[in-house]
Structure formats: structure tokens, C-alpha cells
CSV table of C-alpha atoms in Angstrom, one decimal:
chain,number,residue,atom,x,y,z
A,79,UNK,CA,29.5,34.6,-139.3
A,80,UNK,CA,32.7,32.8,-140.6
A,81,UNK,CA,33.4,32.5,-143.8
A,82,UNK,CA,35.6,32.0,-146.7
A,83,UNK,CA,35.2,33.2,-150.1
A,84,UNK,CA,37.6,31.7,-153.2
A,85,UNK,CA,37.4,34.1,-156.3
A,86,UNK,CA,39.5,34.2,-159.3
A,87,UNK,CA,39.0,31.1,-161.0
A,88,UNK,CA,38.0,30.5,-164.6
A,89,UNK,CA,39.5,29.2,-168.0
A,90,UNK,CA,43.0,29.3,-168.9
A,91,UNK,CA,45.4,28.0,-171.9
A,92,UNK,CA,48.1,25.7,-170.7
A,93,UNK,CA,51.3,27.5,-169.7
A,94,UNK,CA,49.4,30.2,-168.4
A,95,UNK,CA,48.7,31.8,-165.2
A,96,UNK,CA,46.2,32.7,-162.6
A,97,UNK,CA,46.0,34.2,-158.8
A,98,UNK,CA,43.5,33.2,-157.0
A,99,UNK,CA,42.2,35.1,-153.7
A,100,UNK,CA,40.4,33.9,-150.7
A,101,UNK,CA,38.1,35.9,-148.0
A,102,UNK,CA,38.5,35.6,-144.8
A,103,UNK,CA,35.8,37.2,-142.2
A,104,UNK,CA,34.4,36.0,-138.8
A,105,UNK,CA,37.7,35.4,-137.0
A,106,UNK,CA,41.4,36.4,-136.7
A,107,UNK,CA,42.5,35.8,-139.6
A,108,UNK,CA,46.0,36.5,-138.8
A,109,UNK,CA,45.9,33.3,-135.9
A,110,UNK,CA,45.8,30.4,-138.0
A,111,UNK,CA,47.3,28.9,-140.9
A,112,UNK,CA,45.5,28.9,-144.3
A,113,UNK,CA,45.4,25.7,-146.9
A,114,UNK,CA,44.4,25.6,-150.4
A,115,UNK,CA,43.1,22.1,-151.4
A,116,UNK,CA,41.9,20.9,-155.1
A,117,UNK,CA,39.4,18.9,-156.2
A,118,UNK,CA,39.3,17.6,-159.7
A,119,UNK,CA,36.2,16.3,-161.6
A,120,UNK,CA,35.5,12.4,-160.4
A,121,UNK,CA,38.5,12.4,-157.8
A,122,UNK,CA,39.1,13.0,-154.4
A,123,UNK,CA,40.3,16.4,-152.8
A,124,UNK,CA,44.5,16.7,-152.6
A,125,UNK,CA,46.0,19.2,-150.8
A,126,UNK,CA,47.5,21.5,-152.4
A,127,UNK,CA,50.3,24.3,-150.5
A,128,UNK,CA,50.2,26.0,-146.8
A,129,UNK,CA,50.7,29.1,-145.5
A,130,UNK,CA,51.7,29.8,-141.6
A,131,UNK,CA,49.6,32.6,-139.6
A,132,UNK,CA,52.2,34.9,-140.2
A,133,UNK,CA,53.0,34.3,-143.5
A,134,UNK,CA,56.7,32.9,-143.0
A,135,UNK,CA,56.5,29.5,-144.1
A,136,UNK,CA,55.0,27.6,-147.2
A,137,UNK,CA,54.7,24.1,-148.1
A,138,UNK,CA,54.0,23.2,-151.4
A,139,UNK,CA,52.6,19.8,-152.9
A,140,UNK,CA,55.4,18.5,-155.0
A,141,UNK,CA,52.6,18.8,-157.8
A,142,UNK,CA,52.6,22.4,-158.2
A,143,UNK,CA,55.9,23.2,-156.3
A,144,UNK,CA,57.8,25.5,-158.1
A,145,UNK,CA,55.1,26.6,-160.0
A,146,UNK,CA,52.2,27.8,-157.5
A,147,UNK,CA,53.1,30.4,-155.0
A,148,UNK,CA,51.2,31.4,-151.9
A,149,UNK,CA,50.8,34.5,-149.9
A,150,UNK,CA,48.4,36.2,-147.7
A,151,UNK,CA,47.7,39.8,-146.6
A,152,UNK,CA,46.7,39.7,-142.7
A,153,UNK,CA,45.8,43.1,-143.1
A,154,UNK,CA,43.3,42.4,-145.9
A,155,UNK,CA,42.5,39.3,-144.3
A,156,UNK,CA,43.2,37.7,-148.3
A,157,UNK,CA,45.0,34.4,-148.6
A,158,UNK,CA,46.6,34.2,-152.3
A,159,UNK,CA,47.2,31.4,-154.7
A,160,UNK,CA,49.2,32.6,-157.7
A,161,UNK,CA,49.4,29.7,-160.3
A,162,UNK,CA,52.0,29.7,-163.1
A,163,UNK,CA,52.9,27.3,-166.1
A,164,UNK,CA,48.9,26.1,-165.7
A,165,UNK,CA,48.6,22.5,-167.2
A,166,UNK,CA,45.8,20.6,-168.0
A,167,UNK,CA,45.8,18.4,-164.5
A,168,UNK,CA,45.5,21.0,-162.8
A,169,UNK,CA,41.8,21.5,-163.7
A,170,UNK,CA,39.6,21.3,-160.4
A,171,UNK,CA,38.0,23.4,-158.2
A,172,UNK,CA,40.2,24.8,-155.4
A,173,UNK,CA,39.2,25.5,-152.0
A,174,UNK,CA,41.0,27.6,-149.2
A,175,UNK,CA,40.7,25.8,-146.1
A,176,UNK,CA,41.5,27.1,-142.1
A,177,UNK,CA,43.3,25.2,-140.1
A,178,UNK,CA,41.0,24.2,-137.0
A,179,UNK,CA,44.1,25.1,-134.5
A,180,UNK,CA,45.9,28.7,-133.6
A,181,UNK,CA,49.3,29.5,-134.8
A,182,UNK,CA,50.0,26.2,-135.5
A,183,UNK,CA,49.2,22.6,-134.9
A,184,UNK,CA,47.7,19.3,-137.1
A,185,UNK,CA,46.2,19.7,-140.6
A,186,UNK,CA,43.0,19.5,-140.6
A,187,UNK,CA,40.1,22.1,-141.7
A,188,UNK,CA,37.5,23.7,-139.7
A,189,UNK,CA,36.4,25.9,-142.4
A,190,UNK,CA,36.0,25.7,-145.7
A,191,UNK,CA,35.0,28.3,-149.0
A,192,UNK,CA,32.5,26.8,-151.3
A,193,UNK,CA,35.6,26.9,-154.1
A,194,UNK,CA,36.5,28.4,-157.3
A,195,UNK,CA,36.4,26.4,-160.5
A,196,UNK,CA,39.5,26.5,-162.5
A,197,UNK,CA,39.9,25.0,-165.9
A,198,UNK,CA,43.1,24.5,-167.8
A,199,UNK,CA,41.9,23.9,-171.4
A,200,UNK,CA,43.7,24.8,-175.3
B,232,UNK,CA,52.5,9.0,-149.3
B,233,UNK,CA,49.4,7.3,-147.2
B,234,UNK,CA,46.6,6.1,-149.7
B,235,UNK,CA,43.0,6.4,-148.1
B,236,UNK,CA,40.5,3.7,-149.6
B,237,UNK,CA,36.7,4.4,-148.7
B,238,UNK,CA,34.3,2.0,-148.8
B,239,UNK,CA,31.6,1.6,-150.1
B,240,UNK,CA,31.8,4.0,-152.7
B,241,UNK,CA,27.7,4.8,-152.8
B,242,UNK,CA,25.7,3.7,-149.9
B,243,UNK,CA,21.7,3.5,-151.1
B,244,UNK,CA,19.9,4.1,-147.6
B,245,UNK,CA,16.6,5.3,-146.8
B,246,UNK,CA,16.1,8.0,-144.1
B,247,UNK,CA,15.8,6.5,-140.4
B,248,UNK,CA,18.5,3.7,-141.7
B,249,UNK,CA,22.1,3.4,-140.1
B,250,UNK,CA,24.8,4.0,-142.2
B,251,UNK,CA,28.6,2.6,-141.8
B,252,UNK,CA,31.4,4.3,-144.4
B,253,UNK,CA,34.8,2.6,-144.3
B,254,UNK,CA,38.2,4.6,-144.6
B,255,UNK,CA,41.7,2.3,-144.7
B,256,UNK,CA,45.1,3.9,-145.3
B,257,UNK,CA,48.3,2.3,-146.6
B,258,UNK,CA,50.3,3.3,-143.5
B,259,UNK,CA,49.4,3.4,-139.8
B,260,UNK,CA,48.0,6.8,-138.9
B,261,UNK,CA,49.8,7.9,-136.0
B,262,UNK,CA,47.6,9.2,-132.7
B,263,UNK,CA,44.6,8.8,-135.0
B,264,UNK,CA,45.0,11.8,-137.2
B,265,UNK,CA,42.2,11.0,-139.0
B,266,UNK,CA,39.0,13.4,-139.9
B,267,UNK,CA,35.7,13.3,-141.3
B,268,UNK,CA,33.9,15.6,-144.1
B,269,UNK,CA,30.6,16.1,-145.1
B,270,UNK,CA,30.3,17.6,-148.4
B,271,UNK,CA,27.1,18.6,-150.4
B,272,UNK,CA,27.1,20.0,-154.0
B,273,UNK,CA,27.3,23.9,-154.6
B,274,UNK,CA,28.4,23.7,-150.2
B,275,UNK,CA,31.4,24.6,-148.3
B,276,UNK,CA,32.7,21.0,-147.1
B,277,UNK,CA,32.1,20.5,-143.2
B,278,UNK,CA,34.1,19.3,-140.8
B,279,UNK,CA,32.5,16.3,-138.8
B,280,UNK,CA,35.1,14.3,-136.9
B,281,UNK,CA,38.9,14.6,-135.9
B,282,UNK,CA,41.2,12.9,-134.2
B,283,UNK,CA,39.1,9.6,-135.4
B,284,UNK,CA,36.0,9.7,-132.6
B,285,UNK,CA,35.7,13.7,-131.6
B,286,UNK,CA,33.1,15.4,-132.8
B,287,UNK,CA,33.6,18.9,-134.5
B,288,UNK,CA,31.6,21.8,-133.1
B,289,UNK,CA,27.8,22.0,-133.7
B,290,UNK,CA,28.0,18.3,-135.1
B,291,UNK,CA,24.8,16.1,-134.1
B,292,UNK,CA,25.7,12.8,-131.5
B,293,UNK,CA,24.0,10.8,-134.5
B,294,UNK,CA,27.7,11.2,-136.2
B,295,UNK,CA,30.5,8.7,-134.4
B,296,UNK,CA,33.6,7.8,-135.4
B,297,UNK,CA,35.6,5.0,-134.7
B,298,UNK,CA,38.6,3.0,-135.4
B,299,UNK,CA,42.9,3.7,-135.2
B,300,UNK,CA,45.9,2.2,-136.8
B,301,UNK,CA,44.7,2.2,-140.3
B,302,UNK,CA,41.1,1.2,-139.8
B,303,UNK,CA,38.3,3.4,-139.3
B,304,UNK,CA,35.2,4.0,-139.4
B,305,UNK,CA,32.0,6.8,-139.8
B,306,UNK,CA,28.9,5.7,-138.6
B,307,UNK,CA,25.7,7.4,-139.3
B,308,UNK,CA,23.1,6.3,-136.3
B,309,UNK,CA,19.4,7.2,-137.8
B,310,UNK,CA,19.7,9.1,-141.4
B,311,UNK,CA,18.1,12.5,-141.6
B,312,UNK,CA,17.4,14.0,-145.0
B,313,UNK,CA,20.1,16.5,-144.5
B,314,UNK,CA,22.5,13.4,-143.9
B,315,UNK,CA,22.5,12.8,-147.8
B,316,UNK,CA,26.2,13.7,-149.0
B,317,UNK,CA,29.3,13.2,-149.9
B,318,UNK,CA,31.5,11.8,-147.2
B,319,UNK,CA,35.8,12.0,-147.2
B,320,UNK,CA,38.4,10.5,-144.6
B,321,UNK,CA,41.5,12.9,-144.3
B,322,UNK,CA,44.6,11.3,-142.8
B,323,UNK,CA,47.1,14.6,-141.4
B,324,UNK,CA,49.0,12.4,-139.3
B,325,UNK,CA,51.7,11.2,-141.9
B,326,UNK,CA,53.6,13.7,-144.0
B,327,UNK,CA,51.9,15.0,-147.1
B,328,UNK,CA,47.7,14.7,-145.6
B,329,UNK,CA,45.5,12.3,-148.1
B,330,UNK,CA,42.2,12.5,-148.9
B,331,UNK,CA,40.1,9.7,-149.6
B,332,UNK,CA,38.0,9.2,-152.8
B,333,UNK,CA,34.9,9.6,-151.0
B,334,UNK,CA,31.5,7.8,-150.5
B,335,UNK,CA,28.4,9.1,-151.6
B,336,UNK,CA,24.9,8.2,-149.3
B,337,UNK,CA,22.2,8.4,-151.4
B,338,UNK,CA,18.7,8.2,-150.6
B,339,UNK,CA,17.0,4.7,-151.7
């Protein structure tokens, strides 16, 4: 079976952080590209940052850039979402996402986790 | 950045009825970059549709979709129960992929 599973998420104060981790099991995990996309309460889903199958290149929503870093451990088969300087907009659930083609190719998400709820409250 | 507009935002159908979900962007979505999601509370989203009209794997021919340019469309042929959900466009064809607000099919 394929799946993804988001952990780390819970409440934070603003201006702090939290690193998020993501499952992977049921395929290579080391083939494809891995997304995080965020959902907050009452909106639509935006995407969030990307990570290339081998880990070499990032692209970051100008949103969170400079402040939310990915990485992934193909050994461990664990994407990572480290989020620093937290602020209240960033409240939603997140969800890692695989990308539906190998190695590379357009953005768009077989495979979803179920998410992780993240809540940026004083 | 392309803005996705769905519409409607609920659709109130019964099971058996046809259902037809609306997605618009701002800017033309080159070679139809454009994908469906089903999404039910508590669930993993699913993908349903990409590239505008192919249907994901293990997605029932009841699900079609339709449209290019900036207009397209879902289209639900005979409602099953399991049909009721949340439904999102996804444009990954312009720089920066947009997600529409969604529209929810609720049963009648």
C-alpha cells in the first residue's frame, strides 16, 4: 500500500518554530519529487515549497521563503518541513504531496497524506 | 499568479443526479495543465483528473473532464453516495500552481 503520513504538527506561539515530517512507504521514494501544500480553515489549498528526488533543489512559496526549509532523507524515506518565525497565517493543515511523475516533470499530486494540523496562536 | 474561481461553490444533488463543477483561471493554462481533486473530511485528497480530460488511475468513467484555455470543467455522470465531497481544480501549468477555492456536492 502507498502511503504518506504528516506528523509533527500542533500549537505554536508566533515567532516560533516547528519541523514537520512526512512518511513515505509503497514506492521509491527516492524517484520522485515531494510537495508540501497548506490548507487553511475556509480556504483553498496553496502550495507551499518542493523538494527534487534527490534532494538538490527547493522551491519555496514566496510566503514562507526564507523562513521554511525543506529536506528529505531518501534513506529514511522522510520528507521534512522545518518552519521558523511561525506567524499566525500560517495556521492550516499541511499536507506532503508526491509528485505523480519520476525524477521530474509537471506539478501535480498522485498521492496525498491525510495532513497535520498546525496552529500558530499567542 | 493564475487565480482559479470554482463554481458553484455547494452543489445540492441527490444520488443518481449529474453534477457539472466549473473551474476558470485568470490566465490561459498552457497544454491544459489542469487537475481534479476529490477531497473528503478526515481523507487523503485524491487525484481524479490531469491534464484537463485524463483520468487518474483507478478513477471510475462516471468522472470526465473537459475544457482548455481557461475554461474547464468536472462533470459527475450519475452520483454515487461515495461521490459526496469536496472538489478542487489545480492549475501547474503557469509558474507558482493555484488551487481553487473548491466546491462542495452535497447530498439534497
Amino acid at each position: 500500500q502507498v502511503h504518506l503520513v504528516e506528523s509533527g504538527g500542533g500549537v505554536v506561539q508566533p515567532g516560533r518554530s516547528l519541523r514537520l515530517s512526512c512518511e513515505a512507504s509503497g514506492f521509491t521514494f527516492s524517484n520522485y519529487g515531494m510537495h508540501w501544500v497548506r490548507q487553511a480553515p475556509g480556504k483553498g489549498p496553496e502550495w507551499v515549497a518542493v523538494i527534487g528526488n534527490a534532494g538538490t533543489v527547493e522551491y519555496y512559496a514566496d510566503s514562507v521563503k526564507g523562513r521554511f526549509t525543506l529536506a528529505r532523507d531518501n534513506s529514511k524515506n522522510t520528507l521534512y518541513l522545518e518552519m521558523n518565525s511561525l506567524r499566525v497565517e500560517d495556521t492550516a493543515v499541511y499536507y506532503c504531496a508526491k509528485e505523480a511523475h519520476k525524477y521530474a516533470g509537471p506539478w501535480y499530486f498522485d498521492l496525498w497524506g491525510r495532513g497535520t494540523l498546525v496552529t500558530v496562536s499567542s | 499568479e493564475s487565480v482559479l474561481t470554482q463554481s458553484p461553490g455547494t452543489l445540492s444533488l441527490s444520488p443518481g443526479d449529474r453534477a457539472t463543477l466549473s473551474c476558470r483561471a485568470s490566465q490561459y493554462v498552457p497544454n491544459n495543465y489542469l487537475a481534479w481533486y476529490q477531497h473528503k473530511p478526515g481523507q487523503a485528497p485524491r487525484l481524479l483528473m490531469s491534464g484537463a480530460s485524463s483520468r487518474a488511475t483507478g478513477i471510475p468513467d462516471r468522472f470526465s473532464g473537459s475544457g482548455s484555455g481557461t475554461d474547464f470543467t468536472l462533470t459527475i455522470s450519475r452520483l454515487e453516495p461515495e461521490d459526496f465531497a469536496v472538489y478542487y481544480c489545480q492549475q501547474y501549468g503557469v509558474s507558482v500552481q493555484t488551487f481553487g477555492q473548491g466546491t462542495k456536492v452535497e447530498i439534497k
